[in-house]
CSV table of C-alpha atoms in Angstrom, one decimal:
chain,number,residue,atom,x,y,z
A,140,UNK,CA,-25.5,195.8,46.2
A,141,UNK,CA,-22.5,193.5,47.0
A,142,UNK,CA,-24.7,190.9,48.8
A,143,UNK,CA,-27.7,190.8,46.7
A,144,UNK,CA,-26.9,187.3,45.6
A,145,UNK,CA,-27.1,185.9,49.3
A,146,UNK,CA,-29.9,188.3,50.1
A,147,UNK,CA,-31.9,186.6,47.0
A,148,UNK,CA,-30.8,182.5,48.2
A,149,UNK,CA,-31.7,183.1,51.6
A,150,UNK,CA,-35.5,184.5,50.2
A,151,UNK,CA,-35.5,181.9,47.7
A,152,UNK,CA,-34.6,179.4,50.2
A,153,UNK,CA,-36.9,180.4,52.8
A,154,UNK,CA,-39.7,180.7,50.9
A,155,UNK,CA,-39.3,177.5,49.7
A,156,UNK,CA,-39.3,176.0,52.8
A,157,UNK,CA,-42.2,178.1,54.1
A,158,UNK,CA,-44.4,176.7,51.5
A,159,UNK,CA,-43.2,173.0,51.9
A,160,UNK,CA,-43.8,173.0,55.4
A,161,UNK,CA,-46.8,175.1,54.8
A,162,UNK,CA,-47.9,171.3,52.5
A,163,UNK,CA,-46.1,168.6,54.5
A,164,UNK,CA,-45.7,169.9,57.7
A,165,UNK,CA,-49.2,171.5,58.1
A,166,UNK,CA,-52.2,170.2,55.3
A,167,UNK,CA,-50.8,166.9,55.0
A,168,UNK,CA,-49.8,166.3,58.6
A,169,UNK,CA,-53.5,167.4,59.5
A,170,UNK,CA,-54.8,164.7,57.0
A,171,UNK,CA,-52.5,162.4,58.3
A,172,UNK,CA,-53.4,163.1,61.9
A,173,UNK,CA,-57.4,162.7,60.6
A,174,UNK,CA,-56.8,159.2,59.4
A,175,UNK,CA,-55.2,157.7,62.5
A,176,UNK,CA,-57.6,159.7,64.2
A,177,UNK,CA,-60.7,157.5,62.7
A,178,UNK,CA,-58.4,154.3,62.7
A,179,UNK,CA,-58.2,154.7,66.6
A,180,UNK,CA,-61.5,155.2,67.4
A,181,UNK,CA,-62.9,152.3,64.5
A,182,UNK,CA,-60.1,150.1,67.2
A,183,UNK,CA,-62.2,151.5,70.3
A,184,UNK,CA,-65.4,149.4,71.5
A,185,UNK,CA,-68.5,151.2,70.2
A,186,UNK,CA,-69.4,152.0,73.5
A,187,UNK,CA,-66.8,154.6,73.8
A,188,UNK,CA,-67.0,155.8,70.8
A,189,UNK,CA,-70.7,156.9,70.6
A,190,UNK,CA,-70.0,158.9,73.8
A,191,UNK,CA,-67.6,160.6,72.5
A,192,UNK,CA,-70.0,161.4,70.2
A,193,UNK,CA,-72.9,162.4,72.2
A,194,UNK,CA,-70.4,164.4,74.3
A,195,UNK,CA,-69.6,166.6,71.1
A,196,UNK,CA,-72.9,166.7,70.8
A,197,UNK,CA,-73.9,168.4,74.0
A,198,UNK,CA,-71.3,171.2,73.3
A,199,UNK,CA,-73.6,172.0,70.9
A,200,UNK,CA,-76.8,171.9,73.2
A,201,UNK,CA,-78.1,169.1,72.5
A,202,UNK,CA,-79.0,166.4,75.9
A,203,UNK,CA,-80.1,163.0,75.2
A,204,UNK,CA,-83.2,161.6,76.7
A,205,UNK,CA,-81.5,158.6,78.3
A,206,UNK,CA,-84.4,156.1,77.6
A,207,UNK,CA,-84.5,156.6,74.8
A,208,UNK,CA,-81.9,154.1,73.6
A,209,UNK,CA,-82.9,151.9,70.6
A,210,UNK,CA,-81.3,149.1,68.3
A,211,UNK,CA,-80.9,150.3,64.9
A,212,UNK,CA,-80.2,149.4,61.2
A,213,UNK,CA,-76.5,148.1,61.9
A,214,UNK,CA,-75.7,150.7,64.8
A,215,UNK,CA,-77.6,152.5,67.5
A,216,UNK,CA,-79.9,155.3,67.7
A,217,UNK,CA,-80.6,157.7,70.9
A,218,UNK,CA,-83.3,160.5,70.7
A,219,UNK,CA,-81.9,163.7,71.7
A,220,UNK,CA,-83.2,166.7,72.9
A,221,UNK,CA,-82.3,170.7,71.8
A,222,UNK,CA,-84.5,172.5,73.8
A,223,UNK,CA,-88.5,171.5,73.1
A,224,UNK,CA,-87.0,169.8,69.6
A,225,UNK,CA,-86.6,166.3,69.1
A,226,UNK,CA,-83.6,164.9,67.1
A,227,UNK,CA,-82.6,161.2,65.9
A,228,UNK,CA,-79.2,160.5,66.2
A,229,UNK,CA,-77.9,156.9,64.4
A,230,UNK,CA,-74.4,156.0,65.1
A,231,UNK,CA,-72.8,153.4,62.9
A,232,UNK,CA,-69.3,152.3,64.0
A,233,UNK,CA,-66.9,151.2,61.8
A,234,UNK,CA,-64.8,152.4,58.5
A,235,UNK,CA,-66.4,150.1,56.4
A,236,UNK,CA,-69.7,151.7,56.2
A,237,UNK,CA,-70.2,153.3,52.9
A,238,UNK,CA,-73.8,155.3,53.6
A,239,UNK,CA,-76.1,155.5,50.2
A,240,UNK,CA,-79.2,157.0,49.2
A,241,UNK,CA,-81.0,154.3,50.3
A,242,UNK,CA,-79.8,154.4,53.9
A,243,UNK,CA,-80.8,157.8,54.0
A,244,UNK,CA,-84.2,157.7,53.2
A,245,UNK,CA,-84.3,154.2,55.4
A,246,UNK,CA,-83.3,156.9,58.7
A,247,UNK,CA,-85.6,159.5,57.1
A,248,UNK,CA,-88.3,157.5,57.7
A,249,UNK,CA,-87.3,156.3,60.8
A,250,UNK,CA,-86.9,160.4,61.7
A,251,UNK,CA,-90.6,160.4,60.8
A,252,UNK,CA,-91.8,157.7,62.4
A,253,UNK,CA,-90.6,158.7,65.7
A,254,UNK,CA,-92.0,162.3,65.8
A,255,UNK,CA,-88.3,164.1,65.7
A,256,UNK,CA,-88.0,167.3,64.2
A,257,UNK,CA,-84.4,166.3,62.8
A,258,UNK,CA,-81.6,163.4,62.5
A,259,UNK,CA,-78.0,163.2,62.7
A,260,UNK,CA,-76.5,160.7,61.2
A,261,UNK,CA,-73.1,159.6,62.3
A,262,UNK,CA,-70.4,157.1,60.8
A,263,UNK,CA,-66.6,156.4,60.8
A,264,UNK,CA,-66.9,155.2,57.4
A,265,UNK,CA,-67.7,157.4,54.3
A,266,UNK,CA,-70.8,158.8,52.6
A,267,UNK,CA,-71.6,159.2,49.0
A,268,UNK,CA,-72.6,163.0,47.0
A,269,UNK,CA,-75.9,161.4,46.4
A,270,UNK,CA,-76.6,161.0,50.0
A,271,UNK,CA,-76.0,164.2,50.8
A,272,UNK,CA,-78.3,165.8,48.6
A,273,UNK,CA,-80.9,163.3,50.0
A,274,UNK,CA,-79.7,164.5,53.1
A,275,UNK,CA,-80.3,168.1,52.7
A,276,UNK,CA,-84.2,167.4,51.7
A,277,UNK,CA,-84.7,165.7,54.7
A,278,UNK,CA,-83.2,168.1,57.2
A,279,UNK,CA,-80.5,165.1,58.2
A,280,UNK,CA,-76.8,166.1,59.3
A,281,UNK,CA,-74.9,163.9,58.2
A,282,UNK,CA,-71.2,163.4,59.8
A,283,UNK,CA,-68.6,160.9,58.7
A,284,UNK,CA,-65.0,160.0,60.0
A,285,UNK,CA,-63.1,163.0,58.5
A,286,UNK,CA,-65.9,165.6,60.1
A,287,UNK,CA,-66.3,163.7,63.0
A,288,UNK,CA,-62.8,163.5,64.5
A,289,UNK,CA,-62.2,167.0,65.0
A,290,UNK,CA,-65.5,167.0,67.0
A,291,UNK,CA,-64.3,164.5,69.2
A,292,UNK,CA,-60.1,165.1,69.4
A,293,UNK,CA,-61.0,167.2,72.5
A,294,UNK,CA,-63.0,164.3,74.4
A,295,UNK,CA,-60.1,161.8,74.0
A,296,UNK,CA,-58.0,161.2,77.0
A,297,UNK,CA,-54.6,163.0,76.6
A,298,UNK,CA,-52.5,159.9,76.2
A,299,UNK,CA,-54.9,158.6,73.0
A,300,UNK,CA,-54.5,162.3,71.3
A,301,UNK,CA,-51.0,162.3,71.8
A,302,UNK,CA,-50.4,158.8,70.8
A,303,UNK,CA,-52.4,159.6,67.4
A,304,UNK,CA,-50.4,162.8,67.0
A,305,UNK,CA,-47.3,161.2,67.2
A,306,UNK,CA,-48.1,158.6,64.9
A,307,UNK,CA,-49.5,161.6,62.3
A,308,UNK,CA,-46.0,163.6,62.7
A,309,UNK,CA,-43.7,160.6,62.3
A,310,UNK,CA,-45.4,159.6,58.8
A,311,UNK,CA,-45.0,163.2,57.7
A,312,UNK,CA,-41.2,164.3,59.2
A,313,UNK,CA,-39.7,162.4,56.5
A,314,UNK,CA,-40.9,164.5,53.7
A,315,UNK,CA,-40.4,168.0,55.7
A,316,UNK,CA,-36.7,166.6,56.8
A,317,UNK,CA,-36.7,166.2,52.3
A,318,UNK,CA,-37.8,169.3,51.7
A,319,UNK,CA,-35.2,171.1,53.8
A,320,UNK,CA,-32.4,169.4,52.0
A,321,UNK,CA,-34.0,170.6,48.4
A,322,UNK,CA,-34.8,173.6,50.2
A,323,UNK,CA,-31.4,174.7,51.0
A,324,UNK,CA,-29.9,172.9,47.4
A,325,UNK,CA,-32.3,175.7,45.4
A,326,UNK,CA,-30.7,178.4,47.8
A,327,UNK,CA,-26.9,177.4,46.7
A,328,UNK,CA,-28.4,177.5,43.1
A,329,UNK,CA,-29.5,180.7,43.7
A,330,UNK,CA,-26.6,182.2,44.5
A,331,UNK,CA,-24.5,180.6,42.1
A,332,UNK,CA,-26.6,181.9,39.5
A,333,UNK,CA,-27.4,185.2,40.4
A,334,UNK,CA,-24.0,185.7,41.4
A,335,UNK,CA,-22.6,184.7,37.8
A,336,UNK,CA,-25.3,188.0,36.7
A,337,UNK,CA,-23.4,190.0,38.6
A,338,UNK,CA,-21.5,192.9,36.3
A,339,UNK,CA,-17.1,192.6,37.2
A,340,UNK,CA,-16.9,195.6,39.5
A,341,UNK,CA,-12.7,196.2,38.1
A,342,UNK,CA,-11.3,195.9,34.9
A,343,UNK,CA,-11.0,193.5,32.4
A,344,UNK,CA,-7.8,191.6,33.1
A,345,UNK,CA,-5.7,191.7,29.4
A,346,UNK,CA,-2.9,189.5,30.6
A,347,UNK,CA,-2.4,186.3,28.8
A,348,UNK,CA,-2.9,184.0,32.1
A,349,UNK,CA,-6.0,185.5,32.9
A,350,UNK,CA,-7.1,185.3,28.9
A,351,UNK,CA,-6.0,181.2,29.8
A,352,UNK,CA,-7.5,180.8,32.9
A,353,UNK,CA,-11.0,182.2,31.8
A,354,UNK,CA,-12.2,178.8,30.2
A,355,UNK,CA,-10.9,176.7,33.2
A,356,UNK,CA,-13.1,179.0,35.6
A,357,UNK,CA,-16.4,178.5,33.0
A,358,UNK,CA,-15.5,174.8,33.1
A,359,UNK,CA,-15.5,174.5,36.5
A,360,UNK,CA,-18.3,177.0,37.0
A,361,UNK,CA,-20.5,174.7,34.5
A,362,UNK,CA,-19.4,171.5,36.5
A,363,UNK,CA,-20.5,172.9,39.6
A,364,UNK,CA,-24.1,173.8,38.0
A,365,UNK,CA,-24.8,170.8,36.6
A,366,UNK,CA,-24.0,169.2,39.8
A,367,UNK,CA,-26.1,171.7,41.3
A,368,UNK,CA,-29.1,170.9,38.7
A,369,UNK,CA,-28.7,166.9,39.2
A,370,UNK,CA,-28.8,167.1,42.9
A,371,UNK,CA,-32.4,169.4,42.7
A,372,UNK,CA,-33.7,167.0,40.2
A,373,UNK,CA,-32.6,163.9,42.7
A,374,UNK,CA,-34.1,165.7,45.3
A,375,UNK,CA,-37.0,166.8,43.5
A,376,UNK,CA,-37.3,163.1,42.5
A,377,UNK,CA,-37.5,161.8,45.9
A,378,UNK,CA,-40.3,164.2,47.2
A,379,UNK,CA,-42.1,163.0,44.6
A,380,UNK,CA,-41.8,159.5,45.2
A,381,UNK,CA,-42.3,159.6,49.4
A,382,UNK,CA,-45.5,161.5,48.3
A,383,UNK,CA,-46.8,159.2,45.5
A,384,UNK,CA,-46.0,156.4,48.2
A,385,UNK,CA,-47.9,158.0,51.0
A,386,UNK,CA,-51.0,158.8,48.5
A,387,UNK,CA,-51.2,154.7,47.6
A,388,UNK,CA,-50.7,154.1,51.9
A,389,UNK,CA,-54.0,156.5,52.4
A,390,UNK,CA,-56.1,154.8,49.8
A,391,UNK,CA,-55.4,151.3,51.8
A,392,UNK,CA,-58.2,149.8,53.2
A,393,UNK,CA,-58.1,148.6,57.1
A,394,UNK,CA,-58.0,145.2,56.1
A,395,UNK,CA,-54.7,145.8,53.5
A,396,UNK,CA,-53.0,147.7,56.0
A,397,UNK,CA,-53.3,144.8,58.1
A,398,UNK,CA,-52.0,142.3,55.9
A,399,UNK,CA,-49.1,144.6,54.7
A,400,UNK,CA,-48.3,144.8,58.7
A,401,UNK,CA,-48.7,140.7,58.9
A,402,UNK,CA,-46.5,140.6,55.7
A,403,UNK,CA,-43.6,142.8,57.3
A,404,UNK,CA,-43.8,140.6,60.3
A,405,UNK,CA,-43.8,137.2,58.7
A,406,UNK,CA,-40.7,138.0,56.6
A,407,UNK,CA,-39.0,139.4,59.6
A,408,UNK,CA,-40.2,136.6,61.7
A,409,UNK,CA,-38.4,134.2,59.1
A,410,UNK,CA,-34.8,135.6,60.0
A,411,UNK,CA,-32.6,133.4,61.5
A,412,UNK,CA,-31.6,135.5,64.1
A,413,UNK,CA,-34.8,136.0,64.9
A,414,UNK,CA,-37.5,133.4,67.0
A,415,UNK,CA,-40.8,135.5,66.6
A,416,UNK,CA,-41.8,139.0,65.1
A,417,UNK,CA,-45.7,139.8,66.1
A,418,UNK,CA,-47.8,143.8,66.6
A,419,UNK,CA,-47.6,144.7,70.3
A,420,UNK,CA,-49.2,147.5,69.3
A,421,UNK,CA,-50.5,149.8,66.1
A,422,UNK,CA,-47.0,151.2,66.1
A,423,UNK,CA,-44.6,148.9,67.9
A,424,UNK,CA,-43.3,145.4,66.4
A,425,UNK,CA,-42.0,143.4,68.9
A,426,UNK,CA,-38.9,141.0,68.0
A,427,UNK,CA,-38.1,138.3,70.2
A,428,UNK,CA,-34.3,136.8,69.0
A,429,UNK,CA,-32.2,133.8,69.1
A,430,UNK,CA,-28.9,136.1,70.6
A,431,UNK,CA,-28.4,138.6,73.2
A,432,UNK,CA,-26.8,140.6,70.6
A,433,UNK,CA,-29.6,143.0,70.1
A,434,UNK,CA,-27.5,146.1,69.5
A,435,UNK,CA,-26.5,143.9,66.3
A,436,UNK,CA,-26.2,146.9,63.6
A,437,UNK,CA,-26.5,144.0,60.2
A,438,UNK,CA,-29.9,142.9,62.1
A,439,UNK,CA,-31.0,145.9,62.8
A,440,UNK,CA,-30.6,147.3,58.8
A,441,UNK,CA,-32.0,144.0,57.5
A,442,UNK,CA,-35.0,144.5,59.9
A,443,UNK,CA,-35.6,148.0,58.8
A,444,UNK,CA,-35.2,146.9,55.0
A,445,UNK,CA,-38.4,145.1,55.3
A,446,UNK,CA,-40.1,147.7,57.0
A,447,UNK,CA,-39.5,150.3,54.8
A,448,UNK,CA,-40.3,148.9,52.0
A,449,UNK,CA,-44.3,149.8,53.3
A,450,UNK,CA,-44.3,153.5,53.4
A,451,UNK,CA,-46.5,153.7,56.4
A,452,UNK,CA,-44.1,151.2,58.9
A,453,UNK,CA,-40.9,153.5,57.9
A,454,UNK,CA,-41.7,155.3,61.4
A,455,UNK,CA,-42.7,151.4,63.9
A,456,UNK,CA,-41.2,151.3,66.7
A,457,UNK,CA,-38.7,148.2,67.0
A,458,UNK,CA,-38.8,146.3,70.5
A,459,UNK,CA,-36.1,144.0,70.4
A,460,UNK,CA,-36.1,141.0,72.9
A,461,UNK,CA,-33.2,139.0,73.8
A,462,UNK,CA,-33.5,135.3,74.5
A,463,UNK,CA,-35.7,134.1,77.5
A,464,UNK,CA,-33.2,134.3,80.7
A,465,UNK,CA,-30.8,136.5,79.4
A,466,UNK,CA,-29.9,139.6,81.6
A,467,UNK,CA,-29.3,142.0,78.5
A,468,UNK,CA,-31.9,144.8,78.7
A,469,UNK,CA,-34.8,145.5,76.2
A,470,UNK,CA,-33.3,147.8,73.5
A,471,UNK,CA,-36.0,149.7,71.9
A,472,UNK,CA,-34.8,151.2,67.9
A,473,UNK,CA,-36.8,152.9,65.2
A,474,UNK,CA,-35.9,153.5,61.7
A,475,UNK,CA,-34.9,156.1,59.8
């Protein structure tokens, strides 16, 4: 078969691929898009929040009795109703709530207390095994931010969802865009190899050049695999490293990714080109300089150093201001 070598690199290479995006572009993305998810709704006023919640709720039949609203242990509780059955629901806002054994016998009792045949216990933060088993004794549901925002992405107005989804795809593009380049390195190694198996369809050639030129064409055929090899391993290397860096990022508290975002700023701020550096928003940094020149390319890489040195800013948007008065426009940059 006089193509099998390119028939096996374009199954090697597409398999490859299939099974990173399957990882980066699917699994992790989702995770990704999960974590902003609670992060945007910890930033929402409570308010909003819990009625998001009660609105997820009620897709799965449940009303609330709307007098029925109550102050509770460091959230709020609302008595809901699923046909002639009485459930407790406690919302506690916030990812800092870390929900023990104690606090679910505390709502037990509170379930008790107030005649309900059930509770729901609801937080953005997390919830330890223990709990759960308490939990199950109990007859309490227990939800916390990684169950609870795909309950509620449908409730959100369009703008937030798409804003959150964009943020999720940016922090995973760089590692998909990665494993295409490794994807299509194993293909060329593929070939290469497979077609160096390949039995010489002619004769042997018995001439002296030939006999000569044999070692050059091993040398060269060796230089290109090792080159071949080293470029994988680089490759290999640098998945590796974007994904170890991205596993410290999700293990940040709030409060750390703040200060990492302060830190960015301050040392950006402290550029003499540039006046101030502060977070217009969760994804955009605006710059206000000293010089119209805010095309400047030396700026611009020296700003992006910073930033990507914090695996979760690689992707901010840059909103770079020119001088109070000036008539150049807004130029808006992101890097790469």
């Amino acid at each position: 078969m006089p193509n099998q070598p390119i028939f096996i690199a374009i199954v090697v290479g597409l398999v490859s691929f299939l099974l990173i995006f399957w990882w980066f572009g699917i699994i992790k993305r989702r995770q990704a898009e999960i974590q902003t998810g609670i992060t945007t709704m910890a930033a929402m006023k409570w308010r909003e929040c819990v009625g998001l919640v009660i609105q997820s709720l009620e897709k799965d039949g449940y009303r609330e009795e709307m007098s029925s609203r109550q102050p509770g242990d460091g959230g709020t509780e609302f008595l809901l109703k699923k046909g002639s059955a009485l459930t407790l629901l406690s919302y506690k806002h916030g990812t800092a709530y870390h929900l023990g054994e104690a606090n679910i016998r505390d709502f037990a009792n509170g379930v008790q207390l107030i005649g309900a045949a059930k509770g729901i216990l609801v937080t953005l933060g997390t919830i330890e095994d223990m709990a759960k088993d308490v939990a199950k004794r109990y007859d309490i549901e227990l939800i916390d931010g990684t169950a609870l925002w795909p309950r509620i992405e449908g409730f959100l107005p369009s703008n937030t969802l798409s804003t959150v989804r964009q943020q999720a795809s940016s922090q995973t593009k760089h590692k998909v865009e990665i494993g295409a380049v490794l994807c299509l390195i194993l293909a060329g190694v593929s070939f290469f190899v497979f077609d160096n198996m390949k039995p010489d369809d002619g004769p042997v050639p018995t001439t002296i050049a030939s006999t000569q030129a044999k070692p050059a064409a091993i040398s060269t055929e060796e230089s290109a695999a090792s080159k071949a090899v080293n470029a994988t391993d680089a490759a290999i290397a640098q998945i590796n490293a974007t994904a170890k860096a991205m596993d410290a990022v999700d293990k940040l508290t709030d409060q750390q990714r703040a200060e990492r975002k302060a830190k960015a700023a301050s040392a950006i701020a402290e550029m003499p080109i540039v006046k101030t550096a502060f977070w217009y928003s969760a994804s955009t940094l605006q710059v206000h300089l000293n010089t119209e020149k805010n095309d400047d390319k030396a700026m611009l890489s020296e700003i992006c150093r910073i930033l990507t040195q914090y695996e979760e800013l690689r992707y901010a948007r840059l909103q770079l201001e020119p001088p109070t008065g000036s008539t150049v426009p807004v130029r808006f940059r992101q890097c790469q």
